[in-house]
GROMACS .gro file of C-alpha atoms in nm:
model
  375
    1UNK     CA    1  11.489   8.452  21.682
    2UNK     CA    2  11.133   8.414  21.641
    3UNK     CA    3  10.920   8.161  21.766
    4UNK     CA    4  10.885   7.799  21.615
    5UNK     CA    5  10.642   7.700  21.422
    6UNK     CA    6  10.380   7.478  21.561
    7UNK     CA    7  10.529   7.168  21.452
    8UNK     CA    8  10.900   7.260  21.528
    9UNK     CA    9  10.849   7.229  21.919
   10UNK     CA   10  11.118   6.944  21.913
   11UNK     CA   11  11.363   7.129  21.738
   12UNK     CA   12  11.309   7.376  22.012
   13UNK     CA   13  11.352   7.159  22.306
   14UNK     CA   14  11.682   7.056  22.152
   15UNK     CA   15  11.796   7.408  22.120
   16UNK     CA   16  11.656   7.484  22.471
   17UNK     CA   17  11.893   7.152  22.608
   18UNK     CA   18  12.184   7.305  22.465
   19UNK     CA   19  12.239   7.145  22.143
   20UNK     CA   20  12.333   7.438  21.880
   21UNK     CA   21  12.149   7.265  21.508
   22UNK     CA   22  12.312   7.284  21.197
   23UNK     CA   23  12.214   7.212  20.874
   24UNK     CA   24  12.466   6.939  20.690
   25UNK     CA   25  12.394   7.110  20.337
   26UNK     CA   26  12.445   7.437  20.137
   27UNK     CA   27  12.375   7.515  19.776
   28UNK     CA   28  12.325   7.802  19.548
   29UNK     CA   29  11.966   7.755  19.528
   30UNK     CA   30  11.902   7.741  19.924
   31UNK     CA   31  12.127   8.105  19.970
   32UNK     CA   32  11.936   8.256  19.674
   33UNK     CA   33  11.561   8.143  19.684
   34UNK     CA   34  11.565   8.225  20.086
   35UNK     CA   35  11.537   7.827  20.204
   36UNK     CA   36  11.814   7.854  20.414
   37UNK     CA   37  11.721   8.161  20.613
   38UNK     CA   38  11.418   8.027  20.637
   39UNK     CA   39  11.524   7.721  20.800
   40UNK     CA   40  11.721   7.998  21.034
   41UNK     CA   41  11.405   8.154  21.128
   42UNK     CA   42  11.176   7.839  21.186
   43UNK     CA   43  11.357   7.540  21.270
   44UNK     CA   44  11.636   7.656  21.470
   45UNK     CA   45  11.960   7.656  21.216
   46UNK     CA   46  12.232   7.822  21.375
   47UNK     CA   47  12.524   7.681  21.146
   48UNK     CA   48  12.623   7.553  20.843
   49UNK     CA   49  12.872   7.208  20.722
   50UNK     CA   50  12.955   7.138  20.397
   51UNK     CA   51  13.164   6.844  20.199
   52UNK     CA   52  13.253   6.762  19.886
   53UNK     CA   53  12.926   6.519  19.814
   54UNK     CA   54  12.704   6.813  19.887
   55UNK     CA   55  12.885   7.072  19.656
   56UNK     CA   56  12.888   6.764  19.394
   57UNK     CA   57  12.531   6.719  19.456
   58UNK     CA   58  12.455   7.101  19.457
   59UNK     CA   59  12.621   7.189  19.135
   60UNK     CA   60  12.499   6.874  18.935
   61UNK     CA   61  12.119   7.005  18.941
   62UNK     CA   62  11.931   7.302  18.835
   63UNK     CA   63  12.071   7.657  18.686
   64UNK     CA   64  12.187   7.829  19.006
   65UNK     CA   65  12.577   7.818  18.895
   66UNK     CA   66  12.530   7.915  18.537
   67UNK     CA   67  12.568   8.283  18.541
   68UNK     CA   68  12.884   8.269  18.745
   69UNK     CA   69  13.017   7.974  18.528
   70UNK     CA   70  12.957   8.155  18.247
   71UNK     CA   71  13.136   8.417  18.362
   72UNK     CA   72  13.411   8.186  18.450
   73UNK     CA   73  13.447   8.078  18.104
   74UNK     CA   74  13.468   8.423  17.976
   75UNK     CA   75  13.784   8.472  18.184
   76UNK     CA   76  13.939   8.139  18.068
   77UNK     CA   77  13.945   8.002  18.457
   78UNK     CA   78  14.034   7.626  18.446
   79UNK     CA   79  13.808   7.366  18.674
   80UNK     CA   80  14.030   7.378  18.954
   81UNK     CA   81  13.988   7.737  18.986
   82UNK     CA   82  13.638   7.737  18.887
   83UNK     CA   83  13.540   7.524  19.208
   84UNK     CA   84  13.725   7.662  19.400
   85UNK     CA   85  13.527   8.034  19.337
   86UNK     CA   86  13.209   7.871  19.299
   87UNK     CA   87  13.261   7.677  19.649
   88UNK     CA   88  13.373   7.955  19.820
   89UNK     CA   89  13.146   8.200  19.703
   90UNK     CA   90  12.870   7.985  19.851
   91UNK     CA   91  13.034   7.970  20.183
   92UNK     CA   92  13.115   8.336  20.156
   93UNK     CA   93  12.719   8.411  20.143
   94UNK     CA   94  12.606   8.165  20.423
   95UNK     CA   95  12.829   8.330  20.616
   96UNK     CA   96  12.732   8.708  20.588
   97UNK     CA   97  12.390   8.519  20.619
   98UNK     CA   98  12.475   8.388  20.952
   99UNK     CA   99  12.681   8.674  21.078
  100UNK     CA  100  12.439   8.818  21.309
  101UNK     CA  101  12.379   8.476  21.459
  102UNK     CA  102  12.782   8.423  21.498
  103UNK     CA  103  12.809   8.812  21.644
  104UNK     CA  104  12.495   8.760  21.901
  105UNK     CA  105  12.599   8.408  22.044
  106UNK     CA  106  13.001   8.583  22.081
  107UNK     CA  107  13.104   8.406  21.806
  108UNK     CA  108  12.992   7.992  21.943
  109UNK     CA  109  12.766   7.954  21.617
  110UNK     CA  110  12.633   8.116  21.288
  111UNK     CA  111  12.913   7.868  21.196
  112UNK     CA  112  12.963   7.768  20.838
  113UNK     CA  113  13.261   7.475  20.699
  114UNK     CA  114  13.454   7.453  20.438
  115UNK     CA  115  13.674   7.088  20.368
  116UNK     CA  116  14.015   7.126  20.265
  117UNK     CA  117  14.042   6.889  19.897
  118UNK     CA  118  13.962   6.545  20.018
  119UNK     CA  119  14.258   6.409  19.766
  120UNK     CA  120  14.519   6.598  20.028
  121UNK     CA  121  14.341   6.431  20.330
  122UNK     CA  122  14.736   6.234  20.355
  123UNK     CA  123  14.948   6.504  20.264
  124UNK     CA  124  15.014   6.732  20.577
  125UNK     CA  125  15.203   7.008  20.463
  126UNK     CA  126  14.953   7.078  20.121
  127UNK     CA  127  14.654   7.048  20.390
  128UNK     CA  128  14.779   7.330  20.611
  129UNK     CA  129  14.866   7.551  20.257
  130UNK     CA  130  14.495   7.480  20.171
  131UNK     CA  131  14.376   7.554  20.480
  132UNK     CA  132  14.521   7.871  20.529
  133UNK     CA  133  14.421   7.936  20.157
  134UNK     CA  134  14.066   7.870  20.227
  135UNK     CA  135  14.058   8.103  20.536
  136UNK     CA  136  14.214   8.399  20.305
  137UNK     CA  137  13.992   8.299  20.020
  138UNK     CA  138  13.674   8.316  20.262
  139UNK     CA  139  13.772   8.574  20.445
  140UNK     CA  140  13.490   8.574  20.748
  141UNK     CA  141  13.520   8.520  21.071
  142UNK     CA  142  13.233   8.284  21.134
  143UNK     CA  143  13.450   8.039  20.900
  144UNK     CA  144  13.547   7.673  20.985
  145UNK     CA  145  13.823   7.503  20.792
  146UNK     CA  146  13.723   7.124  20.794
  147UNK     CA  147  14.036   6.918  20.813
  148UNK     CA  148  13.995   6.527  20.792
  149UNK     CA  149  14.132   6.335  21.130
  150UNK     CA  150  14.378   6.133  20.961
  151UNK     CA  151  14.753   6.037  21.087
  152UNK     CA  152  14.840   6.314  20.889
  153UNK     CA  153  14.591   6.555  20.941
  154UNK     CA  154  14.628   6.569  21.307
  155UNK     CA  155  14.975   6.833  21.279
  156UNK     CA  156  14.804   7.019  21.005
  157UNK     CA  157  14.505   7.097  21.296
  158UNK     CA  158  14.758   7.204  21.542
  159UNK     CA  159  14.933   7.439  21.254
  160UNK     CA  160  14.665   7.555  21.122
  161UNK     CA  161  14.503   7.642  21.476
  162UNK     CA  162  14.853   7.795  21.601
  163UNK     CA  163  14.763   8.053  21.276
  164UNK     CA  164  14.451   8.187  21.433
  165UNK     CA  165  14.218   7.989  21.187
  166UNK     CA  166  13.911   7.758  21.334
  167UNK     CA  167  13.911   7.443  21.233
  168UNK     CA  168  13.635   7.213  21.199
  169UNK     CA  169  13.805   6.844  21.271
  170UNK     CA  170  13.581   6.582  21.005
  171UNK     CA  171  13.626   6.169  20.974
  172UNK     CA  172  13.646   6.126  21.343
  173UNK     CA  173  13.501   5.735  21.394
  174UNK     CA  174  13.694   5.585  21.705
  175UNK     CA  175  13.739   5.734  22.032
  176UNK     CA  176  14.073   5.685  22.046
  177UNK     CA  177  14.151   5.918  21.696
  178UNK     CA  178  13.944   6.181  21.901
  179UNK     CA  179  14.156   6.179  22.163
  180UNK     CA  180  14.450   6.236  21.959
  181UNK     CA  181  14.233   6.549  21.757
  182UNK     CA  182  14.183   6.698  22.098
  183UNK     CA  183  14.570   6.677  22.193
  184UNK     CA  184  14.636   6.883  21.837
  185UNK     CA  185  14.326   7.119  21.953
  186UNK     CA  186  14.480   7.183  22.280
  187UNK     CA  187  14.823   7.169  22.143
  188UNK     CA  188  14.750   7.428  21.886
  189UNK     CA  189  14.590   7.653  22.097
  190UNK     CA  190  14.917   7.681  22.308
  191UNK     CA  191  15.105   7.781  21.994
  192UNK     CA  192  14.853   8.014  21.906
  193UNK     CA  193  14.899   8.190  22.240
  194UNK     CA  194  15.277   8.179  22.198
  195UNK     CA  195  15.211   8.351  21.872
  196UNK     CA  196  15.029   8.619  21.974
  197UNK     CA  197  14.683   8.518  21.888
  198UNK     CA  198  14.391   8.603  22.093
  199UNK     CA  199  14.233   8.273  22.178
  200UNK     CA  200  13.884   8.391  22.224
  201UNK     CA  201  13.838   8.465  21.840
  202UNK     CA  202  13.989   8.047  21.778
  203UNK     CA  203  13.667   7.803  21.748
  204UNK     CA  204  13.624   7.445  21.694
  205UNK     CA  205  13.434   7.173  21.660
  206UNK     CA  206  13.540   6.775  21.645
  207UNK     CA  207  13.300   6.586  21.411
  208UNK     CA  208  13.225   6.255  21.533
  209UNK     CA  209  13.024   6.041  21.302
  210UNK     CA  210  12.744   5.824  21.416
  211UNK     CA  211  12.558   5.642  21.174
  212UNK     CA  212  12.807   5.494  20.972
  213UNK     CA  213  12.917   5.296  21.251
  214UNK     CA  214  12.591   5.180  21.303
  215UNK     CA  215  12.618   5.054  20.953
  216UNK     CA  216  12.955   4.859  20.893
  217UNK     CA  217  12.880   4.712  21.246
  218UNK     CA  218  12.520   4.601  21.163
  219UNK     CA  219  12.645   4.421  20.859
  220UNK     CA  220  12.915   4.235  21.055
  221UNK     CA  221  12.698   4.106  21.308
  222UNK     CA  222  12.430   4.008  21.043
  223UNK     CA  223  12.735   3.803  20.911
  224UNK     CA  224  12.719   3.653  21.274
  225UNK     CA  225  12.382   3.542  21.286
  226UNK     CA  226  12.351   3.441  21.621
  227UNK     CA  227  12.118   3.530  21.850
  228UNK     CA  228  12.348   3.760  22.097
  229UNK     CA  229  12.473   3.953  21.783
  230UNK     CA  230  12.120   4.018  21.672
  231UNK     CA  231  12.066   4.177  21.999
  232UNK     CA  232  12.389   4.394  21.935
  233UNK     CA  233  12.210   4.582  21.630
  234UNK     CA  234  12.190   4.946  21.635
  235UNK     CA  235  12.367   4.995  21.955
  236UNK     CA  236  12.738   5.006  21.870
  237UNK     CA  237  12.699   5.380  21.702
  238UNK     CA  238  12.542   5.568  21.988
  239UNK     CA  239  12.746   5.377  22.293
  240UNK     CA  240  13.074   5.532  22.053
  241UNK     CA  241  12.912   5.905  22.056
  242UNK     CA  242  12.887   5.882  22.456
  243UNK     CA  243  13.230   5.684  22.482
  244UNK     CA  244  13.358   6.016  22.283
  245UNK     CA  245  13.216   6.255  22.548
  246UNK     CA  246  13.297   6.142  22.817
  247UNK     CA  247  13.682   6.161  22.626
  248UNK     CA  248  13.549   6.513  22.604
  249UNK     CA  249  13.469   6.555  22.952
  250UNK     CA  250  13.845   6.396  23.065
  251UNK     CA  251  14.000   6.605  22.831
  252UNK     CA  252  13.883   6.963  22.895
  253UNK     CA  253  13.943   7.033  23.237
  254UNK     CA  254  14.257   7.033  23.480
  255UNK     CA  255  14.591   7.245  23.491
  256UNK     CA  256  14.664   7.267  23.100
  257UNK     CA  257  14.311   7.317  22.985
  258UNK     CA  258  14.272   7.567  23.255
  259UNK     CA  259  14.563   7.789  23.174
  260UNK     CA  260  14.446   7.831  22.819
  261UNK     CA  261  14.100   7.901  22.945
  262UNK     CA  262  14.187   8.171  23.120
  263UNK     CA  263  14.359   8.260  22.871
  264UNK     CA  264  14.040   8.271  22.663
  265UNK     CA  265  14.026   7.991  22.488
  266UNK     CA  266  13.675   7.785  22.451
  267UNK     CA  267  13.670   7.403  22.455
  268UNK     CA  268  13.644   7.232  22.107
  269UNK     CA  269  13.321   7.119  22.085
  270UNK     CA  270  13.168   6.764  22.013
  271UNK     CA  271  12.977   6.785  21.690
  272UNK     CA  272  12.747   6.466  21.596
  273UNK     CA  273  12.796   6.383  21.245
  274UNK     CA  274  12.619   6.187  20.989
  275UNK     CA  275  12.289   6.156  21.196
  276UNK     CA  276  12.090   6.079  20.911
  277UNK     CA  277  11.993   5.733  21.003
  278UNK     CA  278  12.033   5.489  20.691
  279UNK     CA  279  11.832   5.149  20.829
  280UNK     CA  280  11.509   5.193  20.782
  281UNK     CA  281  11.435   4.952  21.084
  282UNK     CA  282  11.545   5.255  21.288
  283UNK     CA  283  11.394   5.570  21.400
  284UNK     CA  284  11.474   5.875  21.184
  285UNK     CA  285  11.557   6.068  21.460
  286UNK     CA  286  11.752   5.830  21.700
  287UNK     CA  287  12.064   5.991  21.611
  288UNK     CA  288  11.961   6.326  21.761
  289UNK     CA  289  11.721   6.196  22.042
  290UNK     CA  290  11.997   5.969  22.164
  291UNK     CA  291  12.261   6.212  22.162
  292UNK     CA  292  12.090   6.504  22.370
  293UNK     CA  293  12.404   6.693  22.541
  294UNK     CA  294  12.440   7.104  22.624
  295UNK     CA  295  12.797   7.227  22.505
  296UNK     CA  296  12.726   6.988  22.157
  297UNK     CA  297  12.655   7.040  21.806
  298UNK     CA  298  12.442   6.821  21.612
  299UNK     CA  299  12.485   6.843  21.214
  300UNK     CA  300  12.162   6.724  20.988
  301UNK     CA  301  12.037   6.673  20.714
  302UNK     CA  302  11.742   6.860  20.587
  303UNK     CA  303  11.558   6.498  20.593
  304UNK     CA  304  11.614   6.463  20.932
  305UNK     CA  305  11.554   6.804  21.022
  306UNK     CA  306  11.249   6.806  20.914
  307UNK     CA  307  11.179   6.400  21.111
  308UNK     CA  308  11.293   6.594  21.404
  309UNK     CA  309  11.093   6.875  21.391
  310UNK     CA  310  10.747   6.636  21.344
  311UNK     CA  311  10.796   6.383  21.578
  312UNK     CA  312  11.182   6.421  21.757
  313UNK     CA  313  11.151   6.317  22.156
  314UNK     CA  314  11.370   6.528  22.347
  315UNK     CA  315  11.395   6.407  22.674
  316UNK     CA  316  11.685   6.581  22.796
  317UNK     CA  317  12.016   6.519  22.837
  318UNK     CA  318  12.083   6.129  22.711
  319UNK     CA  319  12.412   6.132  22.708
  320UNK     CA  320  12.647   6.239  23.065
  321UNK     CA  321  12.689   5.996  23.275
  322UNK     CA  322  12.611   5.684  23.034
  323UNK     CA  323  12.953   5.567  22.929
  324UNK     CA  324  13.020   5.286  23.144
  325UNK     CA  325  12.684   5.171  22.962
  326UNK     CA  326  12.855   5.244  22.625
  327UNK     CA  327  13.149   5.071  22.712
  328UNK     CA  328  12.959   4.725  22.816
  329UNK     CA  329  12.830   4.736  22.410
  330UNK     CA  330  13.163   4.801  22.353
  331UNK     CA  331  13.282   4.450  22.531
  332UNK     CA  332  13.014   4.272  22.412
  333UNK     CA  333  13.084   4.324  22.041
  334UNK     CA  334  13.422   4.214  22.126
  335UNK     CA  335  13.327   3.908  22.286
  336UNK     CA  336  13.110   3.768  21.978
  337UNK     CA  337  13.402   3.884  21.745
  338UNK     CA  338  13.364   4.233  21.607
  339UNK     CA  339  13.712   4.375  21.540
  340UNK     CA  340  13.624   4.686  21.675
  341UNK     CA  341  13.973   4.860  21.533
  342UNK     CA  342  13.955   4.697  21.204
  343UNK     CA  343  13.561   4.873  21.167
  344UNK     CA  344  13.701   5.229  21.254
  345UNK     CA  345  14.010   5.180  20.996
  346UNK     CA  346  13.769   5.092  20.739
  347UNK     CA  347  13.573   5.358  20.813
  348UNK     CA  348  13.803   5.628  20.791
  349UNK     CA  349  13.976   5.490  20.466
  350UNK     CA  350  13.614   5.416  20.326
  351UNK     CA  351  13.527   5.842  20.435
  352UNK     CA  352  13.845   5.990  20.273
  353UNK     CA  353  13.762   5.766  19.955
  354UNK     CA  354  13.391   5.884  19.931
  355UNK     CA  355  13.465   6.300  19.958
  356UNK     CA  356  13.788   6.186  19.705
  357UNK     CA  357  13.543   6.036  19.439
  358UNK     CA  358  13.234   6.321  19.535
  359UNK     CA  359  13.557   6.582  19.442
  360UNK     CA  360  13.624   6.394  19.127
  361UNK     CA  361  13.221   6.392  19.028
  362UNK     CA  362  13.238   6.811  19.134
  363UNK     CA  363  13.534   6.837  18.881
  364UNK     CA  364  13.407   6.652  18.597
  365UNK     CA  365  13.082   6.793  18.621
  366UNK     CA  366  13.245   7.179  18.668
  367UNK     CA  367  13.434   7.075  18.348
  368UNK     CA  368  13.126   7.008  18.163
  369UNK     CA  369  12.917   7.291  18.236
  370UNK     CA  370  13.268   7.532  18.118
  371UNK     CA  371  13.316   7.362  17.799
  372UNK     CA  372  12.936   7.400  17.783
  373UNK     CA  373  12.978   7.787  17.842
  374UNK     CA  374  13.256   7.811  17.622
  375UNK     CA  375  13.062   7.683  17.317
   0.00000   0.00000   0.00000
């Protein structure tokens, strides 16, 4: 890779402190005007995420998609179909773009996700079908199925897992759902061994999102309004991120891990999600400076990329050994009456509902630009 630009030094540091960057968008226009290799080349990008908001957001602007929906409407495909090739074939391209990347770092990044339809996020069996559809459909190696953490997405991990395909775990918000990803991570890499697969070519990573906690806990303790929950702002998101790794940490190591890791396998790694930090009272980048770990993944968006890569402070690793820390925010939202379980099951029901109506908005606007080709 070649060397940052002058005012990318941050995003450097990050990469240097073992943080692997990834960009939390992908369109038509960024794979064919050269943006995102680009962003490869100067600010670090090793990987790629997608969800359904960014493909509705991507195919509701500009004339990238026209020729291929025109062509679409030529062979009578219906809108189901018609996202589904449009979708994929953006994937498909990031990730011969990346494929170097993936080949030269043995396969760790040069990662780019695809979500399963959000409307099957409660529907195990039709999440593993799509899943395994998805990896066929794609058909590259440096692909990562994202599969929400629900009740009833954690078997479809393990299945899908125990086929060979990497899975990229999304809607993680509570430490306690993590745990229960990384038990169908670990237990579907021991079916994929008993089926034959070689576990060194199996990757994950476990999205855990940040800033929305931040945000439905902020709003609760502004409901407070008392002095001690004033002082509680903007802490609860970042004490959950270290609370999760040092799950991470307990999780990955004694007999069981070890026999699959000599086995090959590679530990699922933690991947910060939605970092883009929505108070403006905040720091744009205290959802990467914060959350400075080797062995992670941090996801962004171009935004905060680009805060990062002006004026990030990377001071090294700010996240082992800080959970006891974490977990004294964690009693002392308790104590002035922040339901703590209540937040992450609104969270998770509020995530699934948000990619649900961002797949509806991709539909109806894939609908529209077919009729449109038709005529």
């Amino acid at each position: 890779m070649t060397a940052p630009e002058q005012g990318a030094q941050p995003l450097a540091a990050l990469s240097d402190a073992g943080v692997s960057i990834w960009l939390d968008d992908l369109s038509r226009n960024r794979l064919d005007t050269g943006n995102l290799a680009e962003l490869i080349e100067h600010k670090h990008v090793v990987g790629v995420t997608t969800n359904p908001t960014i493909f509705a957001a991507a195919l509701a602007v500009g004339t990238a998609y026209d020729e291929q929906v025109r062509s679409l409407a030529a062979r009578g495909a219906d809108t189901d179909a018609a996202v589904r090739e449009i979708t994929t074939t953006d994937v498909r391209n990031a990730c011969d773009l990346f494929r170097s990347l993936y080949e030269s770092t043995d396969g760790v990044d040069g990662r780019v996700s695809i979500e399963v339809d959000p409307r099957l996020a409660n529907d195990t069996e039709a999440t593993i079908a799509e899943a395994l559809d998805l990896a066929k459909t794609v058909d590259r190696p440096n692909l990562l199925v994202k599969i929400p953490a629900t009740v009833e997405g954690l078997p479809a991990i393990t299945k899908v897992l125990a086929e060979g395909v990497s899975v990229n775990v999304t809607l993680i918000f509570s430490t306690q759902r993590y745990r229960d990803v990384m038990e169908a991570f670990v237990a579907g890499l021991e079916q994929a061994k008993a089926n034959g697969h070689d576990l060194r070519g199996i990757h994950s990573v476990a999205s855990f999102f940040v800033s929305r906690v931040d945000t439905e806990i902020d709003k609760r303790l502004d409901a407070l309004d008392t002095p001690r929950a004033a002082e509680l702002r903007g802490r609860a998101a970042i004490a959950n991120a270290r609370l999760a790794y040092a799950a991470f940490q307990e999780t990955f190591q004694g007999e069981r891990w070890e026999a699959l890791a000599a086995a090959g396998a590679r530990a699922q790694r933690p991947l910060w999600a939605s970092t883009g930090v929505k108070d403006p009272a905040y720091s744009d980048t205290r959802y990467v400076d914060e959350l400075v770990v080797a062995g992670t993944v941090n996801t962004m968006p171009e935004k905060t990329l680009h805060a990062v890569a002006d004026h990030g402070r990377i001071t090294g690793d700010t996240v082992t050994g800080r959970a006891a820390q974490a977990q004294e925010v964690f009693d002392a939202l308790a104590e002035v009456g922040i339901d703590l379980d209540d937040v992450f099951v609104m969270l998770e029901t509020e995530g699934v509902d948000k990619f649900e109506k961002s797949w509806a908005e991709l539909l109806e606007t894939v609908t529209g630009q077919l009729d449109q080709a038709k005529d």
